[in-house]
Short mmCIF file of C-alpha atoms and ligand atoms in Angstrom, two decimals:
data_model
loop_
_atom_site.label_atom_id
_atom_site.label_comp_id
_atom_site.label_asym_id
_atom_site.label_seq_id
_atom_site.Cartn_x
_atom_site.Cartn_y
_atom_site.Cartn_z
CA UNK A 147 -14.53 6.68 14.86
CA UNK A 148 -17.70 4.65 15.09
CA UNK A 149 -19.29 1.86 17.09
CA UNK A 150 -17.87 -1.61 16.60
CA UNK A 151 -17.58 -4.24 18.37
CA UNK A 152 -14.34 -6.68 17.64
CA UNK A 153 -14.66 -10.69 18.41
CA UNK A 154 -11.48 -12.12 17.55
CA UNK A 155 -11.04 -14.87 19.58
CA UNK A 156 -8.31 -17.20 17.41
CA UNK A 157 -5.27 -17.90 19.41
CA UNK A 158 -2.16 -18.16 17.27
CA UNK A 159 1.03 -20.32 17.28
CA UNK A 160 3.84 -18.75 15.01
CA UNK A 161 7.05 -19.89 14.44
CA UNK A 162 9.22 -22.59 12.97
CA UNK A 163 7.70 -26.68 13.31
CA UNK A 164 5.24 -25.14 15.27
CA UNK A 165 3.41 -27.92 12.97
CA UNK A 166 4.03 -30.27 15.63
CA UNK A 167 2.07 -29.00 18.16
CA UNK A 168 -2.03 -29.43 15.95
CA UNK A 169 -3.10 -32.29 17.57
CA UNK A 170 -2.29 -30.93 21.60
CA UNK A 171 -4.59 -26.86 19.80
CA UNK A 172 -6.19 -29.97 18.45
CA UNK A 173 -7.99 -31.32 22.18
CA UNK A 174 -7.02 -28.44 24.15
CA UNK A 175 -10.18 -26.93 21.28
CA UNK A 176 -12.23 -30.02 22.54
CA UNK A 177 -12.27 -32.19 18.65
CA UNK A 178 -12.03 -36.34 19.35
CA UNK A 179 -12.65 -36.87 15.16
CA UNK A 180 -10.61 -34.49 13.10
CA UNK A 181 -11.49 -34.23 9.69
CA UNK A 182 -7.77 -33.26 7.83
CA UNK A 183 -8.67 -31.26 4.76
CA UNK A 184 -6.59 -29.77 2.13
CA UNK A 185 -5.68 -28.85 -1.53
CA UNK A 186 -4.23 -30.26 -5.40
CA UNK A 187 -0.71 -31.81 -3.35
CA UNK A 188 1.47 -29.42 -2.03
CA UNK A 189 1.20 -30.51 1.46
CA UNK A 190 1.79 -34.61 -0.04
CA UNK A 191 4.39 -33.33 -1.49
CA UNK A 192 6.17 -31.32 1.26
CA UNK A 193 5.30 -34.01 3.86
CA UNK A 194 3.35 -31.33 5.42
CA UNK A 195 0.32 -33.87 5.35
CA UNK A 196 2.10 -36.81 6.74
CA UNK A 197 4.01 -34.93 9.61
CA UNK A 198 0.54 -33.19 10.68
CA UNK A 199 -1.29 -36.67 10.77
CA UNK A 200 0.95 -37.42 12.40
CA UNK A 201 1.31 -34.80 15.26
CA UNK A 202 -2.49 -36.04 15.58
CA UNK A 203 -1.98 -40.54 15.87
CA UNK A 204 0.77 -38.67 19.13
CA UNK A 205 -2.40 -37.80 20.77
CA UNK A 206 -4.61 -40.49 19.74
CA UNK A 207 -6.93 -38.45 17.59
CA UNK A 208 -9.48 -40.59 15.09
CA UNK A 209 -9.02 -37.76 11.37
CA UNK A 210 -10.41 -38.53 8.19
CA UNK A 211 -9.36 -37.05 4.91
CA UNK A 212 -10.30 -34.59 2.27
CA UNK A 213 -8.64 -33.26 -0.66
CA UNK A 214 -8.90 -31.58 -2.96
CA UNK A 215 -9.47 -28.77 -2.62
CA UNK A 216 -8.56 -26.63 -5.93
CA UNK A 217 -7.80 -22.47 -5.96
CA UNK A 218 -10.97 -20.63 -5.88
CA UNK A 219 -12.91 -23.53 -4.43
CA UNK A 220 -15.19 -24.94 -5.02
CA UNK A 221 -19.58 -25.92 -4.15
CA UNK A 222 -19.03 -29.54 -5.00
CA UNK A 223 -16.11 -30.69 -3.10
CA UNK A 224 -18.04 -28.62 -0.04
CA UNK A 225 -20.83 -30.95 -0.47
CA UNK A 226 -18.91 -33.62 -0.70
CA UNK A 227 -16.40 -33.06 3.13
CA UNK A 228 -20.26 -32.14 4.60
CA UNK A 229 -21.73 -35.69 3.95
CA UNK A 230 -18.36 -36.84 4.90
CA UNK A 231 -18.35 -34.80 8.00
CA UNK A 232 -22.55 -35.93 8.52
CA UNK A 233 -21.59 -39.66 8.77
CA UNK A 234 -18.28 -40.29 10.36
CA UNK A 235 -19.25 -37.58 13.04
CA UNK A 236 -16.25 -35.05 12.64
CA UNK A 237 -16.36 -32.66 15.75
CA UNK A 238 -13.38 -30.59 14.55
CA UNK A 239 -11.98 -29.59 11.45
CA UNK A 240 -8.59 -29.49 10.29
CA UNK A 241 -7.61 -26.72 6.69
CA UNK A 242 -4.05 -27.36 6.06
CA UNK A 243 -3.58 -24.52 3.37
CA UNK A 244 -4.31 -21.74 1.98
CA UNK A 245 -6.97 -19.93 2.15
CA UNK A 246 -8.57 -21.76 -0.86
CA UNK A 247 -8.56 -25.10 1.39
CA UNK A 248 -9.52 -22.83 5.17
CA UNK A 249 -12.64 -20.98 3.65
CA UNK A 250 -13.03 -24.70 2.53
CA UNK A 251 -13.16 -26.10 5.86
CA UNK A 252 -15.29 -23.18 7.07
CA UNK A 253 -17.89 -23.91 4.53
CA UNK A 254 -18.36 -27.45 6.05
CA UNK A 255 -18.17 -26.68 8.98
CA UNK A 256 -21.31 -24.63 8.60
CA UNK A 257 -23.11 -26.90 6.58
CA UNK A 258 -22.38 -29.97 8.82
CA UNK A 259 -24.39 -27.88 11.43
CA UNK A 260 -27.23 -27.17 8.75
CA UNK A 261 -30.14 -29.92 7.28
CA UNK A 262 -31.12 -27.00 5.26
CA UNK A 263 -27.82 -25.98 1.64
CA UNK A 264 -25.04 -24.53 2.79
CA UNK A 265 -25.27 -22.00 0.22
CA UNK A 266 -28.16 -20.65 1.36
CA UNK A 267 -25.54 -18.70 3.73
CA UNK A 268 -23.11 -16.81 0.95
CA UNK A 269 -27.01 -15.95 0.13
CA UNK A 270 -26.99 -13.18 3.35
CA UNK A 271 -29.21 -15.42 5.86
CA UNK A 272 -26.72 -15.02 9.23
CA UNK A 273 -24.56 -17.81 11.10
CA UNK A 274 -25.89 -19.00 14.37
CA UNK A 275 -23.17 -22.11 14.15
CA UNK A 276 -20.24 -24.12 12.44
CA UNK A 277 -18.22 -26.67 14.12
CA UNK A 278 -15.21 -25.44 15.80
CA UNK A 279 -11.72 -25.21 12.18
CA UNK A 280 -8.09 -24.57 13.21
CA UNK A 281 -5.64 -24.12 10.36
CA UNK A 282 -2.15 -25.06 9.35
CA UNK A 283 -1.70 -22.22 6.97
CA UNK A 284 1.16 -22.46 3.81
CA UNK A 285 0.67 -19.28 1.75
CA UNK A 286 0.60 -15.50 3.23
CA UNK A 287 -2.49 -14.24 1.46
CA UNK A 288 -6.13 -14.38 2.17
CA UNK A 289 -5.98 -13.79 5.88
CA UNK A 290 -8.61 -16.78 6.73
CA UNK A 291 -6.60 -18.00 8.70
CA UNK A 292 -7.52 -15.20 11.21
CA UNK A 293 -10.93 -13.98 9.00
CA UNK A 294 -14.76 -15.01 9.95
CA UNK A 295 -14.56 -14.73 6.06
CA UNK A 296 -15.37 -17.61 3.21
CA UNK A 297 -15.46 -17.56 -0.54
CA UNK A 298 -16.71 -20.63 -2.71
CA UNK A 299 -17.56 -20.88 -6.49
CA UNK A 300 -21.37 -22.11 -6.58
CA UNK A 301 -20.00 -24.30 -9.87
CA UNK A 302 -23.66 -24.22 -11.20
CA UNK A 303 -23.60 -20.35 -13.04
CA UNK A 304 -19.50 -20.24 -11.03
CA UNK A 305 -21.08 -17.28 -8.46
CA UNK A 306 -18.58 -16.29 -6.20
CA UNK A 307 -19.66 -15.32 -3.23
CA UNK A 308 -18.33 -14.95 1.02
CA UNK A 309 -20.18 -14.97 4.27
CA UNK A 310 -19.15 -13.83 7.28
CA UNK A 311 -19.42 -14.96 11.21
CA UNK A 312 -17.18 -14.62 14.18
CA UNK A 313 -18.23 -18.16 15.37
CA UNK A 314 -15.77 -19.20 11.25
CA UNK A 315 -12.68 -17.37 13.20
CA UNK A 316 -10.84 -20.65 13.57
CA UNK A 317 -9.83 -21.80 16.52
CA UNK A 318 -6.09 -22.19 16.05
CA UNK A 319 -4.44 -20.76 12.95
CA UNK A 320 -0.73 -22.53 13.39
CA UNK A 321 1.21 -20.11 11.33
CA UNK A 322 4.89 -21.11 10.33
CA UNK A 323 6.74 -18.95 7.49
CA UNK A 324 9.18 -21.68 5.91
CA UNK A 325 5.76 -23.34 4.62
CA UNK A 326 5.51 -20.77 2.47
CA UNK A 327 8.57 -20.94 1.66
CA UNK A 328 7.56 -23.85 -1.55
CA UNK A 329 5.52 -21.62 -3.06
CA UNK A 330 5.96 -20.85 -6.35
CA UNK A 331 7.15 -17.25 -6.93
CA UNK A 332 3.43 -16.64 -8.90
CA UNK A 333 1.57 -17.68 -5.59
CA UNK A 334 4.16 -15.68 -3.74
CA UNK A 335 3.69 -12.28 -5.55
CA UNK A 336 0.12 -13.15 -5.56
CA UNK A 337 -0.26 -13.38 -2.32
CA UNK A 338 1.61 -9.94 -1.35
CA UNK A 339 -1.38 -8.34 -3.63
CA UNK A 340 -3.71 -10.00 -2.18
CA UNK A 341 -2.45 -8.65 1.57
CA UNK A 342 -2.19 -5.18 -0.36
CA UNK A 343 -5.30 -4.98 -1.36
CA UNK A 344 -7.03 -6.09 2.22
CA UNK A 345 -5.06 -3.54 3.78
CA UNK A 346 -5.92 -0.17 0.58
CA UNK A 347 -9.89 -1.91 0.71
CA UNK A 348 -9.66 -0.90 4.41
CA UNK A 349 -7.81 2.36 3.32
CA UNK A 350 -10.59 3.64 1.66
CA UNK A 351 -13.15 5.36 3.59
CA UNK A 352 -15.46 8.04 4.59
CA UNK A 353 -15.56 7.59 8.16
CA UNK A 354 -13.56 11.62 9.51
CA UNK A 355 -10.54 10.70 11.84
CA UNK A 356 -9.89 7.24 11.86
CA UNK A 357 -5.76 8.27 12.18
CA UNK A 358 -5.11 5.18 14.38
CA UNK A 359 -5.97 2.43 12.52
CA UNK A 360 -5.18 5.06 8.78
CA UNK A 361 -1.54 3.94 10.70
CA UNK A 362 -1.89 0.56 11.12
CA UNK A 363 -2.68 0.50 7.35
CA UNK A 364 0.19 2.73 6.15
CA UNK A 365 2.39 0.78 8.63
CA UNK A 366 1.56 -2.31 7.18
CA UNK A 367 1.68 -1.48 3.58
CA UNK A 368 5.28 -0.03 3.99
CA UNK A 369 6.22 -3.28 5.34
CA UNK A 370 4.79 -5.53 2.99
CA UNK A 371 7.02 -2.78 -0.06
CA UNK A 372 10.19 -3.20 1.76
CA UNK A 373 9.74 -7.42 2.40
CA UNK A 374 8.24 -8.01 -0.43
CA UNK A 375 10.76 -7.70 -3.20
CA UNK A 376 12.63 -9.28 -0.55
CA UNK A 377 11.26 -12.34 -0.35
CA UNK A 378 10.78 -12.19 -4.36
CA UNK A 379 14.92 -11.95 -4.12
CA UNK A 380 15.42 -14.71 -1.76
CA UNK A 381 12.47 -17.00 -1.90
CA UNK A 382 14.47 -18.50 1.38
CA UNK A 383 14.66 -15.82 3.39
CA UNK A 384 12.79 -16.70 6.53
CA UNK A 385 12.39 -13.24 8.27
CA UNK A 386 10.66 -11.45 5.63
CA UNK A 387 8.44 -14.95 5.07
CA UNK A 388 6.92 -14.31 8.42
CA UNK A 389 6.87 -10.58 8.44
CA UNK A 390 4.67 -10.78 5.65
CA UNK A 391 2.61 -13.56 7.03
CA UNK A 392 2.05 -11.80 10.34
CA UNK A 393 1.24 -9.13 8.39
CA UNK A 394 -1.37 -11.25 5.82
CA UNK A 395 -2.81 -12.54 9.79
CA UNK A 396 -2.48 -8.36 11.33
CA UNK A 397 -4.61 -6.67 7.99
CA UNK A 398 -7.73 -9.48 7.94
CA UNK A 399 -8.76 -10.05 11.21
CA UNK A 400 -9.56 -6.35 10.85
CA UNK A 401 -7.57 -5.00 13.67
CA UNK A 402 -6.57 -2.54 11.19
CA UNK A 403 -10.24 -1.46 9.95
CA UNK A 404 -13.28 -1.41 13.33
CA UNK A 405 -14.65 2.06 13.03
CA UNK A 406 -14.03 2.72 9.81
CA UNK A 407 -16.79 2.48 6.46
CA UNK A 408 -14.59 -0.09 4.30
CA UNK A 409 -15.36 -0.67 0.39
CA UNK A 410 -14.62 -3.90 -0.65
CA UNK A 411 -15.61 -3.52 -3.89
CA UNK A 412 -11.87 -4.20 -5.01
CA UNK A 413 -12.07 -7.44 -4.80
CA UNK A 414 -16.34 -8.00 -5.59
CA UNK A 415 -15.14 -7.43 -8.86
CA UNK A 416 -11.94 -9.43 -9.11
CA UNK A 417 -13.84 -12.15 -7.44
CA UNK A 418 -16.06 -12.16 -10.89
CA UNK A 419 -12.68 -12.58 -12.92
CA UNK A 420 -11.38 -15.22 -10.25
CA UNK A 421 -14.92 -17.29 -10.87
CA UNK A 422 -14.38 -16.96 -14.70
CA UNK A 423 -10.98 -17.31 -15.45
CA UNK A 424 -10.53 -19.31 -12.48
CA UNK A 425 -7.37 -17.29 -11.90
CA UNK A 426 -5.06 -16.51 -8.64
CA UNK A 427 -6.97 -14.24 -6.30
CA UNK A 428 -3.94 -11.81 -6.02
CA UNK A 429 -3.50 -11.27 -9.56
CA UNK A 430 -6.64 -10.89 -11.12
CA UNK A 431 -7.04 -8.08 -7.86
CA UNK A 432 -2.89 -7.19 -8.76
CA UNK A 433 -4.76 -6.05 -12.46
CA UNK A 434 -7.61 -4.93 -10.95
CA UNK A 435 -7.01 -2.30 -8.03
CA UNK A 436 -5.21 0.29 -10.25
CA UNK A 437 -7.83 0.58 -13.10
CA UNK A 438 -10.58 1.05 -9.90
CA UNK A 439 -8.58 3.87 -8.19
CA UNK A 440 -8.55 5.32 -11.07
CA UNK A 441 -12.00 5.43 -11.60
CA UNK A 442 -12.87 6.17 -8.23
CA UNK A 443 -10.72 8.62 -7.11
CA UNK A 444 -12.11 11.86 -7.39
CA UNK A 445 -14.57 11.26 -5.00
CA UNK A 446 -11.28 11.93 -1.65
CA UNK A 447 -8.65 13.19 -3.64
CA UNK A 448 -6.96 14.15 -0.36
CA UNK A 449 -6.93 10.25 1.27
CA UNK A 450 -5.22 8.71 -1.95
CA UNK A 451 -2.70 11.71 -2.17
CA UNK A 452 -2.02 10.96 1.64
CA UNK A 453 -1.02 7.24 0.63
CA UNK A 454 0.34 8.24 -2.28
CA UNK A 455 3.31 10.56 0.26
CA UNK A 456 3.06 8.26 3.27
CA UNK A 457 2.88 5.04 1.61
CA UNK A 458 4.60 5.72 -1.85
CA UNK A 459 6.76 8.68 -1.27
CA UNK A 460 4.97 10.61 -3.38
CA UNK A 461 6.06 14.58 -3.32
CA UNK A 462 2.30 16.25 -2.12
CA UNK A 463 1.33 18.81 -4.26
CA UNK A 464 -0.56 21.19 -1.91
CA UNK A 465 -1.81 22.94 -5.58
CA UNK A 466 -2.37 19.97 -6.71
CA UNK A 467 -2.72 16.72 -4.85
CA UNK A 468 -4.27 15.01 -8.20
CA UNK A 469 -1.07 14.43 -9.56
CA UNK A 470 -0.42 13.51 -6.05
CA UNK A 471 -3.03 11.21 -5.96
CA UNK A 472 -2.31 9.55 -9.76
CA UNK A 473 1.34 9.28 -9.18
CA UNK A 474 0.30 7.22 -5.49
CA UNK A 475 -1.49 4.93 -8.05
CA UNK A 476 1.34 4.97 -10.78
CA UNK A 477 3.28 3.07 -7.23
CA UNK A 478 1.60 0.59 -6.61
CA UNK A 479 0.73 -0.25 -9.86
CA UNK A 480 4.78 -0.79 -10.76
CA UNK A 481 5.54 -1.92 -7.37
CA UNK A 482 2.71 -5.00 -8.48
CA UNK A 483 4.46 -5.27 -11.99
CA UNK A 484 7.92 -5.56 -10.03
CA UNK A 485 7.29 -8.40 -8.49
CA UNK A 486 5.79 -10.57 -11.56
CA UNK A 487 2.33 -9.24 -11.52
CA UNK A 488 -0.23 -8.75 -14.42
CA UNK A 489 -0.95 -5.48 -15.07
CA UNK A 490 -3.19 -6.13 -18.30
CA UNK A 491 -6.45 -8.81 -18.65
CA UNK A 492 -4.70 -10.41 -21.68
CA UNK A 493 -2.78 -11.72 -18.54
CA UNK A 494 -5.50 -13.52 -16.98
CA UNK A 495 -6.82 -14.50 -19.77
CA UNK A 496 -9.62 -12.13 -19.31
CA UNK A 497 -11.29 -11.77 -23.23
CA UNK A 498 -13.05 -8.13 -23.58
CA UNK A 499 -15.89 -9.61 -25.24
CA UNK A 500 -16.81 -11.12 -21.89
CA UNK A 501 -16.97 -7.68 -20.50
CA UNK A 502 -21.05 -7.59 -20.24
CA UNK A 503 -21.47 -11.27 -18.51
CA UNK A 504 -18.61 -10.42 -15.61
CA UNK A 505 -20.58 -6.88 -15.32
CA UNK A 506 -24.24 -9.00 -15.57
CA UNK A 507 -22.99 -11.15 -13.36
CA UNK A 508 -21.57 -9.14 -10.79
CA UNK A 509 -23.87 -6.63 -10.88
CA UNK A 510 -27.14 -8.31 -11.63
CA UNK A 511 -26.50 -12.51 -10.33
CA UNK A 512 -27.43 -14.33 -7.15
CA UNK A 513 -27.86 -11.92 -5.03
CA UNK A 514 -27.39 -8.30 -6.09
CA UNK A 515 -29.36 -5.30 -7.34
CA UNK A 516 -27.83 -3.57 -9.95
CA UNK A 517 -25.00 -2.05 -8.26
CA UNK A 518 -21.83 -2.45 -5.70
CA UNK A 519 -21.44 -0.49 -3.00
CA UNK A 520 -18.43 0.36 -0.62
CA UNK A 521 -16.12 3.20 -0.93
CA UNK A 522 -17.97 4.56 -3.61
CA UNK A 523 -21.41 3.15 -5.17
CA UNK A 524 -20.71 1.51 -8.73
CA UNK A 525 -23.28 0.32 -11.20
CA UNK A 526 -23.42 -1.94 -14.00
CA UNK A 527 -22.25 1.21 -16.04
CA UNK A 528 -18.92 2.11 -13.81
CA UNK A 529 -18.47 -1.92 -13.95
CA UNK A 530 -18.58 -1.76 -17.88
CA UNK A 531 -16.51 1.66 -17.85
CA UNK A 532 -13.69 -0.23 -14.85
CA UNK A 533 -13.71 -3.99 -16.75
CA UNK A 534 -12.72 -1.74 -20.12
CA UNK A 535 -9.91 0.48 -18.87
CA UNK A 536 -8.82 -3.09 -16.98
CA UNK A 537 -8.92 -4.07 -21.08
CA UNK A 538 -7.52 -1.45 -22.52
O1 LIG B 1709 -3.57 -26.89 -4.27
P1 LIG B 1709 -2.13 -26.64 -3.35
O2 LIG B 1709 -1.06 -28.21 -4.01
O3 LIG B 1709 -2.17 -26.95 -2.02
O4 LIG B 1709 -1.56 -25.69 -3.59
C1 LIG B 1709 -1.63 -24.55 -3.91
C2 LIG B 1709 -2.13 -23.62 -4.97
O5 LIG B 1709 -1.99 -23.77 -5.87
C3 LIG B 1709 -0.81 -23.98 -4.52
N1 LIG B 1709 -0.12 -23.54 -2.40
C4 LIG B 1709 -0.74 -23.27 -1.83
N2 LIG B 1709 0.76 -23.40 -0.15
C5 LIG B 1709 1.66 -24.26 -1.10
C6 LIG B 1709 1.48 -24.06 -2.62
N3 LIG B 1709 2.20 -24.03 -2.76
C7 LIG B 1709 3.33 -24.70 -3.25
N4 LIG B 1709 3.53 -24.51 -1.29
C8 LIG B 1709 2.71 -24.27 -0.61
N5 LIG B 1709 3.28 -23.32 0.68
O6 LIG B 1709 -0.46 -22.02 -3.74
C9 LIG B 1709 -2.43 -22.05 -5.09
C10 LIG B 1709 -2.92 -21.96 -4.25
O7 LIG B 1709 -3.61 -21.52 -2.50
P2 LIG B 1709 -4.70 -20.67 -2.83
O8 LIG B 1709 -5.61 -21.46 -1.18
O9 LIG B 1709 -6.06 -20.59 -3.22
O10 LIG B 1709 -4.49 -19.59 -2.35
P3 LIG B 1709 -5.00 -18.43 -1.16
O11 LIG B 1709 -4.76 -18.13 -0.47
O12 LIG B 1709 -3.65 -16.84 -1.89
O13 LIG B 1709 -6.50 -18.33 -0.88
C11 LIG B 1709 -7.52 -17.52 -2.54
C12 LIG B 1709 -9.23 -17.68 -1.93
O14 LIG B 1709 -9.24 -16.61 -1.27
C13 LIG B 1709 -10.33 -16.18 -1.24
C14 LIG B 1709 -10.03 -16.01 -2.51
O15 LIG B 1709 -10.55 -15.02 -3.08
C15 LIG B 1709 -9.75 -17.77 -3.68
O16 LIG B 1709 -10.88 -18.05 -3.49
N6 LIG B 1709 -10.35 -15.61 -0.23
C16 LIG B 1709 -10.42 -15.69 1.33
C17 LIG B 1709 -11.34 -14.20 2.38
C18 LIG B 1709 -10.74 -14.04 3.43
N7 LIG B 1709 -11.56 -16.00 3.54
O17 LIG B 1709 -11.31 -13.79 4.16
C19 LIG B 1709 -10.51 -13.22 1.86
C20 LIG B 1709 -9.80 -12.67 0.89
O18 LIG B 1709 -10.05 -11.18 0.18
C21 LIG B 1709 -9.90 -13.60 0.06
O19 LIG B 1709 -10.50 -13.62 -1.37
ZN1 LIG B 1710 -8.26 -10.68 -0.44
#
């Protein structure tokens, strides 16, 4: 196991009707003037936004509102949010929504404390300061409710890039699984896929003897395989949604990723798809993961064979572990298809003729040097082949 530090100070308030605690929690974490940030309207239609506003009013907290965050959140609204926060003297941001709203809130939180362009931090500048963020989560997927990360798309050039810093971990996150019951099935499935991708991207490691995190990741993958189909079959199944919601948080706040190298090539490759075609990140991953895995599995056949046998129940063939490894990848693909996810490039709206653009943005776009590095190092030529595998 490698040396590590792990700092995860988020306070979690989990369960039914916990959104009514928002006002008290903001006060507890020092907020007095709040920006309520939200998305395209699901929180208005469900009545959640009104309940959250009431909770702030009950605590006599002043607030301003900024809605309109799109999935795959854009830089334009971030600039608007920063200006609003500076003008209004906002000292706390409450994100009410999914990963996109939370990531946009985190970007505004950094930009409000900075005189330059917030995009500098998405180009590698270390983050030192941000105003505090709290969340009321409405979809189990991105894990941003516990993570130090934020992913934003810069409209100029449609570049999707991430930044990370412990200061971006939410002060609190309110996780009420019942809030996810209004999700369309496709979004629920995209969320399940993203959570599984976060587990796989950590499982693919070059660090030896990391049994404790291997086993935690396997347990979470098994949970997703058990609960995913249950929630797709019965969207009102609170217990299944509760298990998925907590798995999504534990899977991405890095409890299961410490002390080991991680992959993230599939995420980086997918981010170009959701940047160019505006597809759901999880749906993009459903197409990306099997292609990347089939391309790289020979780098460590036994690791793929291990997850195949321990998680997917494939028979371990010690004479031919490659066949076990490949059976595990097929099992993952079949599972994703069974919950309603796309498996082909064109189902995302992606076009074969765009592959050169995808590769160019991925490997030579702002902040890149011709390759991406993870479980294996992938050069432009490798990435072209992977996108072509998705299009076959
Ligand atoms: O905008 P509204 O109207 O709220 O609708 C949203 C949106 O259309 C809808 N939705 C959310 N909760 C709902 C609901 N509809 C009905 N009922 C509810 N309860 O679902 C759609 C998708 O929402 P979004 O926030 O985009 O989903 P998700 O949480 O999957 O976030 C995706 C973004 O997170 C990034 C992705 O790249 C993508 O931009 N990621 C962020 C990470 C992080 N910060 O740690 C890590 C991830 O790997 C990921 O890259
Ligand atoms: Zn993800």
